[in-house]
C-alpha cells in the first residue's frame, strides 16, 4: 500500500512539473510576442557600428 502511494505521489509530482513547464513556456511566448509588437511600435532608430560607418563613408 505504501509503495502504491509513493508511486502515485511521484507520478503526480512529475505531472505537476510538466504542467508548470508548459505554463511557463506559454507565458514566455506571450511576453516575447508582446515585446516584438512593442519593438515594432516604438522601435528606436538603428545605428551602424563606428567602424562600419567609417567604411561606408570611405565607399561614398
PDB file of N, CA and C in Angstrom:
ATOM      1  N   UNK A   1       0.820  -1.197   0.000  1.00  0.00           N
ATOM      2  CA  UNK A   1       0.000   0.000   0.000  1.00  0.00           C
ATOM      3  C   UNK A   1       0.872   1.273   0.000  1.00  0.00           C
ATOM      4  N   UNK A   2       1.903   1.281   0.823  1.00  0.00           N
ATOM      5  CA  UNK A   2       2.787   2.441   0.892  1.00  0.00           C
ATOM      6  C   UNK A   2       3.511   2.665  -0.438  1.00  0.00           C
ATOM      7  N   UNK A   3       3.925   1.570  -1.083  1.00  0.00           N
ATOM      8  CA  UNK A   3       4.603   1.693  -2.376  1.00  0.00           C
ATOM      9  C   UNK A   3       3.665   2.310  -3.406  1.00  0.00           C
ATOM     10  N   UNK A   4       2.421   1.890  -3.376  1.00  0.00           N
ATOM     11  CA  UNK A   4       1.433   2.420  -4.313  1.00  0.00           C
ATOM     12  C   UNK A   4       1.260   3.931  -4.117  1.00  0.00           C
ATOM     13  N   UNK A   5       1.177   4.364  -2.881  1.00  0.00           N
ATOM     14  CA  UNK A   5       1.016   5.785  -2.577  1.00  0.00           C
ATOM     15  C   UNK A   5       2.259   6.563  -3.017  1.00  0.00           C
ATOM     16  N   UNK A   6       3.430   6.018  -2.773  1.00  0.00           N
ATOM     17  CA  UNK A   6       4.662   6.695  -3.178  1.00  0.00           C
ATOM     18  C   UNK A   6       4.754   6.822  -4.697  1.00  0.00           C
ATOM     19  N   UNK A   7       4.394   5.764  -5.397  1.00  0.00           N
ATOM     20  CA  UNK A   7       4.403   5.804  -6.864  1.00  0.00           C
ATOM     21  C   UNK A   7       3.411   6.849  -7.355  1.00  0.00           C
ATOM     22  N   UNK A   8       2.249   6.890  -6.740  1.00  0.00           N
ATOM     23  CA  UNK A   8       1.235   7.871  -7.117  1.00  0.00           C
ATOM     24  C   UNK A   8       1.731   9.300  -6.860  1.00  0.00           C
ATOM     25  N   UNK A   9       2.383   9.515  -5.752  1.00  0.00           N
ATOM     26  CA  UNK A   9       2.924  10.845  -5.434  1.00  0.00           C
ATOM     27  C   UNK A   9       4.002  11.236  -6.445  1.00  0.00           C
ATOM     28  N   UNK A  10       4.852  10.316  -6.812  1.00  0.00           N
ATOM     29  CA  UNK A  10       5.902  10.608  -7.802  1.00  0.00           C
ATOM     30  C   UNK A  10       5.277  10.949  -9.149  1.00  0.00           C
ATOM     31  N   UNK A  11       4.286  10.183  -9.564  1.00  0.00           N
ATOM     32  CA  UNK A  11       3.622  10.437 -10.847  1.00  0.00           C
ATOM     33  C   UNK A  11       2.947  11.808 -10.829  1.00  0.00           C
ATOM     34  N   UNK A  12       2.259  12.117  -9.747  1.00  0.00           N
ATOM     35  CA  UNK A  12       1.608  13.423  -9.649  1.00  0.00           C
ATOM     36  C   UNK A  12       2.630  14.562  -9.632  1.00  0.00           C
ATOM     37  N   UNK A  13       3.748  14.345  -8.999  1.00  0.00           N
ATOM     38  CA  UNK A  13       4.800  15.369  -8.971  1.00  0.00           C
ATOM     39  C   UNK A  13       5.359  15.619 -10.367  1.00  0.00           C
ATOM     40  N   UNK A  14       5.575  14.552 -11.107  1.00  0.00           N
ATOM     41  CA  UNK A  14       6.084  14.691 -12.477  1.00  0.00           C
ATOM     42  C   UNK A  14       5.054  15.410 -13.342  1.00  0.00           C
ATOM     43  N   UNK A  15       3.783  15.051 -13.184  1.00  0.00           N
ATOM     44  CA  UNK A  15       2.734  15.721 -13.954  1.00  0.00           C
ATOM     45  C   UNK A  15       2.657  17.208 -13.607  1.00  0.00           C
ATOM     46  N   UNK A  16       2.778  17.520 -12.349  1.00  0.00           N
ATOM     47  CA  UNK A  16       2.765  18.919 -11.930  1.00  0.00           C
ATOM     48  C   UNK A  16       3.957  19.672 -12.516  1.00  0.00           C
ATOM     49  N   UNK A  17       5.105  19.052 -12.500  1.00  0.00           N
ATOM     50  CA  UNK A  17       6.299  19.667 -13.072  1.00  0.00           C
ATOM     51  C   UNK A  17       6.119  19.933 -14.567  1.00  0.00           C
ATOM     52  N   UNK A  18       5.579  18.965 -15.291  1.00  0.00           N
ATOM     53  CA  UNK A  18       5.343  19.149 -16.723  1.00  0.00           C
ATOM     54  C   UNK A  18       4.321  20.255 -16.978  1.00  0.00           C
ATOM     55  N   UNK A  19       3.283  20.289 -16.166  1.00  0.00           N
ATOM     56  CA  UNK A  19       2.271  21.334 -16.312  1.00  0.00           C
ATOM     57  C   UNK A  19       2.877  22.717 -16.083  1.00  0.00           C
ATOM     58  N   UNK A  20       3.691  22.854 -15.058  1.00  0.00           N
ATOM     59  CA  UNK A  20       4.321  24.145 -14.782  1.00  0.00           C
ATOM     60  C   UNK A  20       5.303  24.541 -15.882  1.00  0.00           C
ATOM     61  N   UNK A  21       5.999  23.578 -16.427  1.00  0.00           N
ATOM     62  CA  UNK A  21       6.902  23.848 -17.548  1.00  0.00           C
ATOM     63  C   UNK A  21       6.117  24.354 -18.756  1.00  0.00           C
ATOM     64  N   UNK A  22       4.987  23.696 -19.039  1.00  0.00           N
ATOM     65  CA  UNK A  22       4.132  24.116 -20.150  1.00  0.00           C
ATOM     66  C   UNK A  22       3.625  25.543 -19.931  1.00  0.00           C
ATOM     67  N   UNK A  23       3.150  25.835 -18.729  1.00  0.00           N
ATOM     68  CA  UNK A  23       2.625  27.168 -18.431  1.00  0.00           C
ATOM     69  C   UNK A  23       3.713  28.238 -18.558  1.00  0.00           C
ATOM     70  N   UNK A  24       4.900  27.942 -18.083  1.00  0.00           N
ATOM     71  CA  UNK A  24       5.972  28.936 -18.157  1.00  0.00           C
ATOM     72  C   UNK A  24       6.373  29.204 -19.607  1.00  0.00           C
ATOM     73  N   UNK A  25       6.401  28.156 -20.431  1.00  0.00           N
ATOM     74  CA  UNK A  25       6.723  28.348 -21.846  1.00  0.00           C
ATOM     75  C   UNK A  25       5.637  29.157 -22.543  1.00  0.00           C
ATOM     76  N   UNK A  26       4.392  28.883 -22.193  1.00  0.00           N
ATOM     77  CA  UNK A  26       3.272  29.614 -22.775  1.00  0.00           C
ATOM     78  C   UNK A  26       3.353  31.095 -22.408  1.00  0.00           C
ATOM     79  N   UNK A  27       3.640  31.374 -21.155  1.00  0.00           N
ATOM     80  CA  UNK A  27       3.767  32.765 -20.717  1.00  0.00           C
ATOM     81  C   UNK A  27       4.965  33.441 -21.377  1.00  0.00           C
ATOM     82  N   UNK A  28       6.064  32.719 -21.511  1.00  0.00           N
ATOM     83  CA  UNK A  28       7.255  33.275 -22.143  1.00  0.00           C
ATOM     84  C   UNK A  28       6.977  33.639 -23.600  1.00  0.00           C
ATOM     85  N   UNK A  29       6.293  32.751 -24.332  1.00  0.00           N
ATOM     86  CA  UNK A  29       5.950  33.052 -25.728  1.00  0.00           C
ATOM     87  C   UNK A  29       5.063  34.291 -25.814  1.00  0.00           C
ATOM     88  N   UNK A  30       4.115  34.406 -24.891  1.00  0.00           N
ATOM     89  CA  UNK A  30       3.225  35.565 -24.888  1.00  0.00           C
ATOM     90  C   UNK A  30       4.016  36.855 -24.656  1.00  0.00           C
ATOM     91  N   UNK A  31       4.920  36.831 -23.709  1.00  0.00           N
ATOM     92  CA  UNK A  31       5.728  38.019 -23.408  1.00  0.00           C
ATOM     93  C   UNK A  31       6.635  38.360 -24.586  1.00  0.00           C
ATOM     94  N   UNK A  32       7.189  37.347 -25.239  1.00  0.00           N
ATOM     95  CA  UNK A  32       8.051  37.606 -26.396  1.00  0.00           C
ATOM     96  C   UNK A  32       7.258  38.239 -27.538  1.00  0.00           C
ATOM     97  N   UNK A  33       6.024  37.777 -27.749  1.00  0.00           N
ATOM     98  CA  UNK A  33       5.186  38.375 -28.792  1.00  0.00           C
ATOM     99  C   UNK A  33       4.875  39.825 -28.457  1.00  0.00           C
ATOM    100  N   UNK A  34       4.541  40.082 -27.195  1.00  0.00           N
ATOM    101  CA  UNK A  34       4.265  41.449 -26.775  1.00  0.00           C
ATOM    102  C   UNK A  34       5.498  42.334 -26.946  1.00  0.00           C
ATOM    103  N   UNK A  35       6.653  41.803 -26.622  1.00  0.00           N
ATOM    104  CA  UNK A  35       7.899  42.564 -26.767  1.00  0.00           C
ATOM    105  C   UNK A  35       8.171  42.877 -28.234  1.00  0.00           C
ATOM    106  N   UNK A  36       7.914  41.908 -29.111  1.00  0.00           N
ATOM    107  CA  UNK A  36       8.126  42.135 -30.540  1.00  0.00           C
ATOM    108  C   UNK A  36       7.184  43.217 -31.054  1.00  0.00           C
ATOM    109  N   UNK A  37       5.933  43.188 -30.608  1.00  0.00           N
ATOM    110  CA  UNK A  37       4.970  44.215 -31.019  1.00  0.00           C
ATOM    111  C   UNK A  37       5.415  45.583 -30.511  1.00  0.00           C
ATOM    112  N   UNK A  38       5.856  45.624 -29.270  1.00  0.00           N
ATOM    113  CA  UNK A  38       6.325  46.878 -28.680  1.00  0.00           C
ATOM    114  C   UNK A  38       7.541  47.415 -29.428  1.00  0.00           C
ATOM    115  N   UNK A  39       8.463  46.520 -29.778  1.00  0.00           N
ATOM    116  CA  UNK A  39       9.661  46.951 -30.502  1.00  0.00           C
ATOM    117  C   UNK A  39       9.305  47.507 -31.868  1.00  0.00           C
ATOM    118  N   UNK A  40       8.317  46.898 -32.538  1.00  0.00           N
ATOM    119  CA  UNK A  40       7.902  47.418 -33.838  1.00  0.00           C
ATOM    120  C   UNK A  40       7.225  48.774 -33.687  1.00  0.00           C
ATOM    121  N   UNK A  41       6.446  48.908 -32.626  1.00  0.00           N
ATOM    122  CA  UNK A  41       5.695  50.145 -32.425  1.00  0.00           C
ATOM    123  C   UNK A  41       6.604  51.296 -32.017  1.00  0.00           C
ATOM    124  N   UNK A  42       7.488  51.042 -31.072  1.00  0.00           N
ATOM    125  CA  UNK A  42       8.356  52.092 -30.543  1.00  0.00           C
ATOM    126  C   UNK A  42       9.813  51.835 -30.887  1.00  0.00           C
ATOM    127  N   UNK A  43      10.053  51.322 -32.079  1.00  0.00           N
ATOM    128  CA  UNK A  43      11.417  50.962 -32.451  1.00  0.00           C
ATOM    129  C   UNK A  43      12.340  52.164 -32.462  1.00  0.00           C
ATOM    130  N   UNK A  44      13.484  52.009 -31.860  1.00  0.00           N
ATOM    131  CA  UNK A  44      14.459  53.095 -31.881  1.00  0.00           C
ATOM    132  C   UNK A  44      15.247  53.006 -33.181  1.00  0.00           C
ATOM    133  N   UNK A  45      15.684  54.137 -33.697  1.00  0.00           N
ATOM    134  CA  UNK A  45      16.449  54.097 -34.952  1.00  0.00           C
ATOM    135  C   UNK A  45      17.758  53.340 -34.763  1.00  0.00           C
ATOM    136  N   UNK A  46      18.068  52.578 -35.741  1.00  0.00           N
ATOM    137  CA  UNK A  46      19.282  51.756 -35.659  1.00  0.00           C
ATOM    138  C   UNK A  46      20.493  52.596 -36.051  1.00  0.00           C
ATOM    139  N   UNK A  47      21.626  52.244 -35.474  1.00  0.00           N
ATOM    140  CA  UNK A  47      22.853  52.986 -35.744  1.00  0.00           C
ATOM    141  C   UNK A  47      23.952  51.993 -36.094  1.00  0.00           C
ATOM    142  N   UNK A  48      24.715  52.327 -37.114  1.00  0.00           N
ATOM    143  CA  UNK A  48      25.820  51.470 -37.501  1.00  0.00           C
ATOM    144  C   UNK A  48      26.952  51.575 -36.493  1.00  0.00           C
ATOM    145  N   UNK A  49      27.703  50.505 -36.407  1.00  0.00           N
ATOM    146  CA  UNK A  49      28.904  50.494 -35.576  1.00  0.00           C
ATOM    147  C   UNK A  49      29.877  51.523 -36.155  1.00  0.00           C
ATOM    148  N   UNK A  50      30.622  52.221 -35.308  1.00  0.00           N
ATOM    149  CA  UNK A  50      31.530  53.273 -35.816  1.00  0.00           C
ATOM    150  C   UNK A  50      32.480  52.795 -36.914  1.00  0.00           C
ATOM    151  N   UNK A  51      32.995  51.587 -36.820  1.00  0.00           N
ATOM    152  CA  UNK A  51      33.897  51.092 -37.869  1.00  0.00           C
ATOM    153  C   UNK A  51      33.148  50.924 -39.187  1.00  0.00           C
ATOM    154  N   UNK A  52      31.906  50.444 -39.105  1.00  0.00           N
ATOM    155  CA  UNK A  52      31.119  50.294 -40.327  1.00  0.00           C
ATOM    156  C   UNK A  52      30.739  51.651 -40.902  1.00  0.00           C
ATOM    157  N   UNK A  53      30.494  52.629 -40.051  1.00  0.00           N
ATOM    158  CA  UNK A  53      30.209  53.977 -40.536  1.00  0.00           C
ATOM    159  C   UNK A  53      31.410  54.528 -41.295  1.00  0.00           C
ATOM    160  N   UNK A  54      32.596  54.281 -40.768  1.00  0.00           N
ATOM    161  CA  UNK A  54      33.810  54.774 -41.411  1.00  0.00           C
ATOM    162  C   UNK A  54      33.988  54.130 -42.781  1.00  0.00           C
ATOM    163  N   UNK A  55      33.781  52.814 -42.875  1.00  0.00           N
ATOM    164  CA  UNK A  55      33.938  52.149 -44.177  1.00  0.00           C
ATOM    165  C   UNK A  55      32.868  52.620 -45.148  1.00  0.00           C
ATOM    166  N   UNK A  56      31.677  52.918 -44.645  1.00  0.00           N
ATOM    167  CA  UNK A  56      30.614  53.424 -45.520  1.00  0.00           C
ATOM    168  C   UNK A  56      30.985  54.809 -46.045  1.00  0.00           C
ATOM    169  N   UNK A  57      31.565  55.647 -45.183  1.00  0.00           N
ATOM    170  CA  UNK A  57      31.996  56.976 -45.618  1.00  0.00           C
ATOM    171  C   UNK A  57      33.115  56.862 -46.644  1.00  0.00           C
ATOM    172  N   UNK A  58      34.011  55.899 -46.447  1.00  0.00           N
ATOM    173  CA  UNK A  58      35.111  55.703 -47.388  1.00  0.00           C
ATOM    174  C   UNK A  58      34.594  55.264 -48.751  1.00  0.00           C
ATOM    175  N   UNK A  59      33.536  54.469 -48.765  1.00  0.00           N
ATOM    176  CA  UNK A  59      32.977  53.994 -50.029  1.00  0.00           C
ATOM    177  C   UNK A  59      32.263  55.116 -50.773  1.00  0.00           C
ATOM    178  N   UNK A  60      31.693  56.058 -50.036  1.00  0.00           N
ATOM    179  CA  UNK A  60      30.956  57.168 -50.677  1.00  0.00           C
ATOM    180  C   UNK A  60      31.867  58.201 -51.230  1.00  0.00           C
TER     181      UNK A  60
END
